[in-house]
């Protein structure tokens, strides 16, 4: 096992990591949000703990409203144990940059008067270390398993592009996370006008072939990044299915084959998504949009017309049925309400609330 060596040459160099606390993906302190898994520089003693500053924010656990902690705050010692795992450079949030290549694993971080030195990278500023995250051997194994499957099907991806939780789940690999401006452009291109329509906009793209994503992610009513987590074996089963679908999809229009993935599991190990199905909490289930006949990246209902003015395309029963035929080979649970499909594919069951999406569990 790799041991992280920390120099004590500099007085402010002691590092710690925020541990899982409560049922939230972080804790509110002094009006700000301290995400789980963030890397902290320990300062002076304060009542009940130590003063800390955040060196690296675990950004997938950001709070939708509270800002990340910017200044030093007093934090209880119980939630800031010393760091004893290596650090991985995670891909930064959309629009942000990183000097350390995503996926770089650092085993030695030294503080100097001029900044930080890490595994042969000299003079790193605190800003350049902004996206580091401790990674345990079991987390590295989970991320490595997903990376191997992704690379097998779709080509290279770095370990830093596959996020992970503190309770054994990993994130759906989404190498193209759209910026706010790109999401606004996507909503515009799809003619999404109302808030309810706009929250259904695609926010992230998976692997692409000739500019067309094999799969995408949409966030829905939840805050971004809250709902893309699952057990590693669920993600690899999904990647297998996405690859098989991509090579067998019968549509002439490639865009119509894109798998549009919504909720997986919520980003807490203690409670399910307050807006979604409790089943997803087990990390084995996901929601998938119905396939459309027009290549639009918007939702469809099997029993309702599109809610946008002037759109004549919509639900494709043949494509959705072809996908479910394929999915039924490996999925344990499939819910969807089109009676033509449920009578043709016995594995697909009707359940209330599944007129506009497929619920799939491995
Ligand atoms: Zn579901």
CSV table of C-alpha atoms and ligand atoms in Angstrom, one decimal:
chain,number,residue,atom,x,y,z
A,1,UNK,CA,0.0,0.0,0.0
A,2,UNK,CA,1.2,3.5,-0.8
A,3,UNK,CA,1.8,5.8,2.1
A,4,UNK,CA,1.4,9.5,1.8
A,5,UNK,CA,4.4,11.3,3.2
A,6,UNK,CA,3.8,14.9,4.4
A,7,UNK,CA,6.7,17.2,5.2
A,8,UNK,CA,6.5,19.1,8.4
A,9,UNK,CA,9.0,21.6,7.1
A,10,UNK,CA,6.4,24.3,7.0
A,11,UNK,CA,4.3,25.2,10.1
A,12,UNK,CA,1.0,25.4,8.2
A,13,UNK,CA,1.5,22.1,6.4
A,14,UNK,CA,-0.5,19.6,8.5
A,15,UNK,CA,-3.3,18.2,6.3
A,16,UNK,CA,-6.6,16.6,7.1
A,17,UNK,CA,-9.6,15.4,5.2
A,18,UNK,CA,-13.3,16.0,5.9
A,19,UNK,CA,-14.9,12.7,7.0
A,20,UNK,CA,-18.4,11.6,6.2
A,21,UNK,CA,-20.7,13.3,8.7
A,22,UNK,CA,-24.4,13.1,9.2
A,23,UNK,CA,-26.5,12.2,6.2
A,24,UNK,CA,-25.5,15.1,4.0
A,25,UNK,CA,-22.6,15.2,1.6
A,26,UNK,CA,-20.9,17.8,3.7
A,27,UNK,CA,-21.6,20.2,6.6
A,28,UNK,CA,-22.7,23.8,7.0
A,29,UNK,CA,-20.2,25.9,8.9
A,30,UNK,CA,-20.3,29.7,9.4
A,31,UNK,CA,-22.7,30.2,6.4
A,32,UNK,CA,-20.5,28.1,4.1
A,33,UNK,CA,-20.4,24.5,3.0
A,34,UNK,CA,-17.6,22.0,3.7
A,35,UNK,CA,-17.9,19.1,1.3
A,36,UNK,CA,-17.0,15.6,2.3
A,37,UNK,CA,-13.6,14.4,1.1
A,38,UNK,CA,-12.2,18.0,0.9
A,39,UNK,CA,-8.6,18.4,1.7
A,40,UNK,CA,-7.9,20.8,4.6
A,41,UNK,CA,-4.8,22.6,5.9
A,42,UNK,CA,-4.9,22.6,9.7
A,43,UNK,CA,-4.2,25.9,11.5
A,44,UNK,CA,-4.3,26.9,15.1
A,45,UNK,CA,-6.4,25.3,17.9
A,46,UNK,CA,-9.8,26.8,18.4
A,47,UNK,CA,-12.7,25.8,20.8
A,48,UNK,CA,-13.4,22.0,20.2
A,49,UNK,CA,-11.1,21.7,17.2
A,50,UNK,CA,-8.8,23.4,14.8
A,51,UNK,CA,-9.0,26.3,12.4
A,52,UNK,CA,-8.9,24.9,8.8
A,53,UNK,CA,-8.7,26.3,5.3
A,54,UNK,CA,-9.8,24.3,2.3
A,55,UNK,CA,-6.9,23.3,0.0
A,56,UNK,CA,-8.9,21.1,-2.3
A,57,UNK,CA,-12.7,21.1,-2.6
A,58,UNK,CA,-14.5,17.9,-3.3
A,59,UNK,CA,-16.7,19.7,-5.8
A,60,UNK,CA,-19.2,17.0,-6.7
A,61,UNK,CA,-20.5,17.5,-3.1
A,62,UNK,CA,-21.1,21.2,-3.4
A,63,UNK,CA,-24.3,22.5,-1.8
A,64,UNK,CA,-26.9,23.9,-4.3
A,65,UNK,CA,-27.2,27.2,-2.3
A,66,UNK,CA,-24.4,27.5,0.3
A,67,UNK,CA,-21.0,28.8,-1.0
A,68,UNK,CA,-17.8,26.7,-0.6
A,69,UNK,CA,-15.8,27.9,2.5
A,70,UNK,CA,-13.4,30.6,1.4
A,71,UNK,CA,-11.8,31.7,4.7
A,72,UNK,CA,-10.4,29.9,7.7
A,73,UNK,CA,-13.1,28.4,10.1
A,74,UNK,CA,-13.1,26.5,13.3
A,75,UNK,CA,-14.0,22.8,12.7
A,76,UNK,CA,-14.5,20.0,15.3
A,77,UNK,CA,-11.4,17.7,15.4
A,78,UNK,CA,-13.8,14.7,15.1
A,79,UNK,CA,-14.5,15.4,11.4
A,80,UNK,CA,-10.9,16.2,10.4
A,81,UNK,CA,-8.8,13.2,10.9
A,82,UNK,CA,-5.2,13.2,9.5
A,83,UNK,CA,-4.8,12.3,5.9
A,84,UNK,CA,-3.5,8.8,5.3
A,85,UNK,CA,-4.5,8.1,1.7
A,86,UNK,CA,-2.9,9.1,-1.6
A,87,UNK,CA,-4.4,12.0,-3.5
A,88,UNK,CA,-5.9,11.9,-7.0
A,89,UNK,CA,-6.2,14.9,-9.3
A,90,UNK,CA,-9.9,14.9,-10.2
A,91,UNK,CA,-11.1,16.5,-13.4
A,92,UNK,CA,-12.2,20.1,-12.5
A,93,UNK,CA,-15.8,21.4,-12.6
A,94,UNK,CA,-17.0,22.7,-16.0
A,95,UNK,CA,-15.2,25.8,-17.1
A,96,UNK,CA,-12.4,25.4,-14.5
A,97,UNK,CA,-8.8,24.4,-15.3
A,98,UNK,CA,-6.2,22.2,-13.6
A,99,UNK,CA,-2.5,22.2,-14.1
A,100,UNK,CA,-2.2,18.7,-12.7
A,101,UNK,CA,-3.4,16.2,-15.3
A,102,UNK,CA,-6.6,14.6,-14.2
A,103,UNK,CA,-5.9,11.1,-12.9
A,104,UNK,CA,-2.5,11.9,-11.5
A,105,UNK,CA,-2.0,10.2,-8.2
A,106,UNK,CA,0.2,11.9,-5.7
A,107,UNK,CA,1.8,10.0,-2.9
A,108,UNK,CA,3.9,12.8,-1.4
A,109,UNK,CA,2.9,16.4,-0.8
A,110,UNK,CA,5.4,18.7,0.7
A,111,UNK,CA,4.8,22.3,1.9
A,112,UNK,CA,7.5,24.8,1.3
A,113,UNK,CA,7.7,28.6,1.9
A,114,UNK,CA,6.9,29.1,-1.8
A,115,UNK,CA,4.0,26.7,-2.0
A,116,UNK,CA,3.7,22.9,-2.5
A,117,UNK,CA,5.8,20.2,-4.1
A,118,UNK,CA,4.2,17.0,-5.1
A,119,UNK,CA,5.8,13.9,-6.7
A,120,UNK,CA,8.1,15.8,-8.9
A,121,UNK,CA,5.8,18.7,-9.6
A,122,UNK,CA,7.6,21.7,-8.1
A,123,UNK,CA,6.2,25.1,-6.9
A,124,UNK,CA,2.5,24.3,-7.0
A,125,UNK,CA,0.3,27.0,-5.7
A,126,UNK,CA,-2.7,26.2,-3.5
A,127,UNK,CA,-4.9,27.1,-6.4
A,128,UNK,CA,-3.3,24.5,-8.6
A,129,UNK,CA,-4.1,21.9,-6.0
A,130,UNK,CA,-7.8,22.8,-6.0
A,131,UNK,CA,-9.2,19.5,-7.3
A,132,UNK,CA,-7.2,16.9,-5.3
A,133,UNK,CA,-9.2,14.3,-3.4
A,134,UNK,CA,-7.9,11.5,-1.1
A,135,UNK,CA,-8.5,8.1,-2.7
A,136,UNK,CA,-8.4,4.9,-0.6
A,137,UNK,CA,-7.3,1.5,-2.1
A,138,UNK,CA,-10.9,0.3,-2.3
A,139,UNK,CA,-12.1,3.6,-4.0
A,140,UNK,CA,-9.2,3.3,-6.5
A,141,UNK,CA,-10.2,-0.3,-7.2
A,142,UNK,CA,-13.9,0.8,-7.8
A,143,UNK,CA,-12.8,3.6,-10.1
A,144,UNK,CA,-10.3,1.3,-11.9
A,145,UNK,CA,-13.0,-1.3,-12.6
A,146,UNK,CA,-15.2,1.4,-14.3
A,147,UNK,CA,-12.3,2.8,-16.2
A,148,UNK,CA,-11.4,-0.6,-17.6
A,149,UNK,CA,-14.9,-1.2,-18.8
A,150,UNK,CA,-15.2,2.3,-20.3
A,151,UNK,CA,-11.8,2.0,-22.1
A,152,UNK,CA,-12.8,-1.4,-23.4
A,153,UNK,CA,-16.0,-0.1,-25.0
A,154,UNK,CA,-15.3,3.6,-25.8
A,155,UNK,CA,-11.6,4.4,-25.6
A,156,UNK,CA,-9.3,6.0,-23.0
A,157,UNK,CA,-10.5,7.9,-20.0
A,158,UNK,CA,-8.5,9.0,-17.0
A,159,UNK,CA,-9.2,7.9,-13.5
A,160,UNK,CA,-9.7,11.5,-12.6
A,161,UNK,CA,-12.8,11.7,-14.8
A,162,UNK,CA,-14.6,9.0,-12.8
A,163,UNK,CA,-15.9,10.6,-9.6
A,164,UNK,CA,-16.5,8.4,-6.5
A,165,UNK,CA,-18.2,8.6,-3.2
A,166,UNK,CA,-17.1,7.8,0.4
A,167,UNK,CA,-19.5,4.8,0.5
A,168,UNK,CA,-18.4,2.7,-2.4
A,169,UNK,CA,-20.4,4.2,-5.3
A,170,UNK,CA,-18.9,5.7,-8.4
A,171,UNK,CA,-20.2,8.4,-10.8
A,172,UNK,CA,-21.4,7.8,-14.3
A,173,UNK,CA,-18.4,8.6,-16.5
A,174,UNK,CA,-19.3,11.9,-18.2
A,175,UNK,CA,-16.2,13.3,-20.0
A,176,UNK,CA,-18.0,16.4,-21.4
A,177,UNK,CA,-19.7,18.3,-18.6
A,178,UNK,CA,-21.4,21.3,-20.2
A,179,UNK,CA,-20.8,24.8,-18.9
A,180,UNK,CA,-23.8,26.9,-17.9
A,181,UNK,CA,-23.5,28.7,-21.2
A,182,UNK,CA,-23.5,25.4,-23.1
A,183,UNK,CA,-26.5,24.2,-21.2
A,184,UNK,CA,-28.4,27.4,-22.0
A,185,UNK,CA,-27.5,26.9,-25.7
A,186,UNK,CA,-28.7,23.3,-25.6
A,187,UNK,CA,-32.0,24.5,-24.0
A,188,UNK,CA,-32.3,27.1,-26.8
A,189,UNK,CA,-31.6,24.6,-29.5
A,190,UNK,CA,-34.3,22.3,-28.1
A,191,UNK,CA,-36.8,25.1,-27.8
A,192,UNK,CA,-37.1,24.7,-24.0
A,193,UNK,CA,-38.8,27.8,-22.6
A,194,UNK,CA,-40.5,27.3,-19.3
A,195,UNK,CA,-38.6,26.4,-16.1
A,196,UNK,CA,-40.1,22.9,-16.1
A,197,UNK,CA,-38.9,22.4,-19.7
A,198,UNK,CA,-35.5,23.8,-19.0
A,199,UNK,CA,-34.7,21.6,-16.0
A,200,UNK,CA,-35.0,18.7,-18.4
A,201,UNK,CA,-32.1,20.0,-20.5
A,202,UNK,CA,-29.1,17.6,-21.2
A,203,UNK,CA,-26.3,18.7,-18.9
A,204,UNK,CA,-23.5,16.2,-19.6
A,205,UNK,CA,-22.3,14.1,-22.5
A,206,UNK,CA,-20.8,10.6,-22.4
A,207,UNK,CA,-18.5,9.1,-25.0
A,208,UNK,CA,-19.1,10.3,-28.6
A,209,UNK,CA,-18.8,8.8,-32.0
A,210,UNK,CA,-18.7,11.3,-34.8
A,211,UNK,CA,-20.0,14.0,-32.5
A,212,UNK,CA,-23.0,12.0,-31.4
A,213,UNK,CA,-23.0,10.9,-27.7
A,214,UNK,CA,-23.5,7.2,-26.9
A,215,UNK,CA,-25.2,8.4,-23.8
A,216,UNK,CA,-26.0,11.7,-22.0
A,217,UNK,CA,-27.1,12.7,-18.6
A,218,UNK,CA,-29.9,15.2,-17.6
A,219,UNK,CA,-30.3,16.5,-14.1
A,220,UNK,CA,-34.0,17.2,-13.8
A,221,UNK,CA,-35.4,19.0,-10.7
A,222,UNK,CA,-32.4,17.9,-8.5
A,223,UNK,CA,-29.3,20.1,-8.1
A,224,UNK,CA,-26.5,19.1,-10.5
A,225,UNK,CA,-24.2,16.1,-9.6
A,226,UNK,CA,-26.6,14.9,-6.9
A,227,UNK,CA,-27.9,11.9,-8.7
A,228,UNK,CA,-25.3,10.2,-10.8
A,229,UNK,CA,-24.0,7.6,-8.4
A,230,UNK,CA,-24.2,3.8,-8.4
A,231,UNK,CA,-22.4,0.7,-7.4
A,232,UNK,CA,-19.4,0.1,-9.7
A,233,UNK,CA,-20.8,-3.1,-11.0
A,234,UNK,CA,-24.1,-1.2,-11.9
A,235,UNK,CA,-22.1,1.3,-13.9
A,236,UNK,CA,-20.1,-1.4,-15.8
A,237,UNK,CA,-23.4,-3.2,-16.6
A,238,UNK,CA,-24.8,0.1,-17.9
A,239,UNK,CA,-21.7,0.7,-20.0
A,240,UNK,CA,-22.0,-2.9,-21.4
A,241,UNK,CA,-25.6,-2.2,-22.3
A,242,UNK,CA,-24.9,1.3,-23.8
A,243,UNK,CA,-22.2,-0.2,-26.0
A,244,UNK,CA,-24.4,-3.1,-27.1
A,245,UNK,CA,-27.2,-0.7,-27.9
A,246,UNK,CA,-25.0,1.6,-29.8
A,247,UNK,CA,-23.9,-1.2,-32.1
A,248,UNK,CA,-27.4,-2.7,-32.6
A,249,UNK,CA,-29.7,0.4,-32.5
A,250,UNK,CA,-31.9,0.1,-35.7
A,251,UNK,CA,-32.5,3.9,-36.2
A,252,UNK,CA,-31.3,5.5,-39.3
A,253,UNK,CA,-30.8,8.8,-37.4
A,254,UNK,CA,-27.8,8.1,-35.1
A,255,UNK,CA,-28.9,10.9,-32.7
A,256,UNK,CA,-32.1,9.0,-32.0
A,257,UNK,CA,-30.0,6.1,-30.5
A,258,UNK,CA,-28.4,8.2,-27.7
A,259,UNK,CA,-29.3,6.7,-24.3
A,260,UNK,CA,-30.6,9.6,-22.2
A,261,UNK,CA,-29.9,8.8,-18.5
A,262,UNK,CA,-31.4,10.6,-15.6
A,263,UNK,CA,-31.4,9.7,-11.9
A,264,UNK,CA,-29.1,7.1,-10.6
A,265,UNK,CA,-28.6,7.2,-6.8
A,266,UNK,CA,-28.6,10.3,-4.6
A,267,UNK,CA,-25.3,11.5,-3.2
A,268,UNK,CA,-25.9,10.4,0.4
A,269,UNK,CA,-25.3,7.0,2.0
A,270,UNK,CA,-28.0,7.7,4.6
A,271,UNK,CA,-31.1,8.8,2.6
A,272,UNK,CA,-32.6,8.5,-0.8
A,273,UNK,CA,-33.3,11.3,-3.3
A,274,UNK,CA,-36.1,13.4,-1.7
A,275,UNK,CA,-37.6,13.8,-5.2
A,276,UNK,CA,-37.0,10.4,-6.7
A,277,UNK,CA,-37.8,6.7,-6.2
A,278,UNK,CA,-36.4,5.2,-3.0
A,279,UNK,CA,-35.3,2.1,-5.0
A,280,UNK,CA,-32.4,4.1,-6.5
A,281,UNK,CA,-30.7,4.4,-3.1
A,282,UNK,CA,-29.4,0.8,-3.4
A,283,UNK,CA,-27.1,2.0,-6.3
A,284,UNK,CA,-28.4,-0.6,-8.8
A,285,UNK,CA,-31.2,1.4,-10.6
A,286,UNK,CA,-31.5,4.3,-13.1
A,287,UNK,CA,-34.1,6.1,-15.1
A,288,UNK,CA,-33.8,6.3,-18.9
A,289,UNK,CA,-35.8,8.5,-21.3
A,290,UNK,CA,-38.0,7.0,-23.9
A,291,UNK,CA,-36.5,6.9,-27.4
A,292,UNK,CA,-37.8,9.5,-29.9
A,293,UNK,CA,-38.1,9.3,-33.6
A,294,UNK,CA,-36.7,12.8,-34.3
A,295,UNK,CA,-33.3,13.0,-32.6
A,296,UNK,CA,-34.4,15.6,-30.1
A,297,UNK,CA,-32.7,15.4,-26.7
A,298,UNK,CA,-35.9,16.0,-24.8
A,299,UNK,CA,-38.3,13.8,-22.9
A,300,UNK,CA,-41.2,11.9,-24.5
A,301,UNK,CA,-44.4,10.4,-23.1
A,302,UNK,CA,-45.8,7.2,-24.7
A,303,UNK,CA,-49.3,8.6,-24.2
A,304,UNK,CA,-49.0,12.4,-24.6
A,305,UNK,CA,-47.8,14.7,-27.4
A,306,UNK,CA,-44.7,16.8,-27.0
A,307,UNK,CA,-45.3,20.0,-24.9
A,308,UNK,CA,-43.3,22.3,-27.2
A,309,UNK,CA,-45.1,24.3,-29.9
A,310,UNK,CA,-44.6,23.0,-33.4
A,311,UNK,CA,-42.9,19.8,-32.5
A,312,UNK,CA,-44.4,16.9,-34.4
A,313,UNK,CA,-41.9,14.1,-33.6
A,314,UNK,CA,-41.9,12.2,-30.3
A,315,UNK,CA,-42.1,8.7,-28.8
A,316,UNK,CA,-40.7,6.0,-30.9
A,317,UNK,CA,-42.3,2.7,-29.9
A,318,UNK,CA,-40.1,0.6,-32.2
A,319,UNK,CA,-36.9,2.0,-30.9
A,320,UNK,CA,-38.0,1.9,-27.2
A,321,UNK,CA,-39.1,-1.7,-27.7
A,322,UNK,CA,-35.9,-2.7,-29.4
A,323,UNK,CA,-33.9,-1.2,-26.5
A,324,UNK,CA,-36.0,-3.0,-23.9
A,325,UNK,CA,-35.6,-6.3,-25.8
A,326,UNK,CA,-31.9,-5.8,-25.4
A,327,UNK,CA,-32.0,-4.5,-21.8
A,328,UNK,CA,-34.2,-7.4,-20.7
A,329,UNK,CA,-31.2,-9.8,-21.3
A,330,UNK,CA,-29.2,-8.3,-18.4
A,331,UNK,CA,-31.6,-6.0,-16.3
A,332,UNK,CA,-33.2,-7.4,-13.2
A,333,UNK,CA,-36.1,-4.9,-13.1
A,334,UNK,CA,-37.7,-2.9,-16.0
A,335,UNK,CA,-40.7,-0.6,-15.5
A,336,UNK,CA,-42.5,1.1,-18.3
A,337,UNK,CA,-46.2,1.6,-19.0
A,338,UNK,CA,-46.8,1.3,-22.8
A,339,UNK,CA,-49.2,-1.7,-22.9
A,340,UNK,CA,-48.0,-2.7,-26.4
A,341,UNK,CA,-44.5,-3.1,-25.0
A,342,UNK,CA,-45.4,-4.8,-21.7
A,343,UNK,CA,-47.5,-7.4,-23.6
A,344,UNK,CA,-44.6,-8.0,-26.0
A,345,UNK,CA,-41.8,-8.2,-23.4
A,346,UNK,CA,-42.8,-10.0,-20.2
A,347,UNK,CA,-39.8,-8.6,-18.3
A,348,UNK,CA,-41.2,-5.1,-18.6
A,349,UNK,CA,-43.8,-4.3,-16.0
A,350,UNK,CA,-46.2,-1.4,-15.7
A,351,UNK,CA,-45.8,0.8,-12.6
A,352,UNK,CA,-47.5,4.1,-11.8
A,353,UNK,CA,-45.4,7.1,-12.9
A,354,UNK,CA,-43.6,5.4,-15.7
A,355,UNK,CA,-45.3,7.0,-18.7
A,356,UNK,CA,-42.3,9.1,-19.7
A,357,UNK,CA,-39.3,7.0,-18.7
A,358,UNK,CA,-37.9,3.5,-18.2
A,359,UNK,CA,-36.9,2.5,-14.7
A,360,UNK,CA,-34.0,-0.1,-15.0
A,361,UNK,CA,-32.2,-2.0,-12.3
A,362,UNK,CA,-29.4,-4.5,-12.7
B,1,LIG,ZN1,-36.6,5.0,-11.4
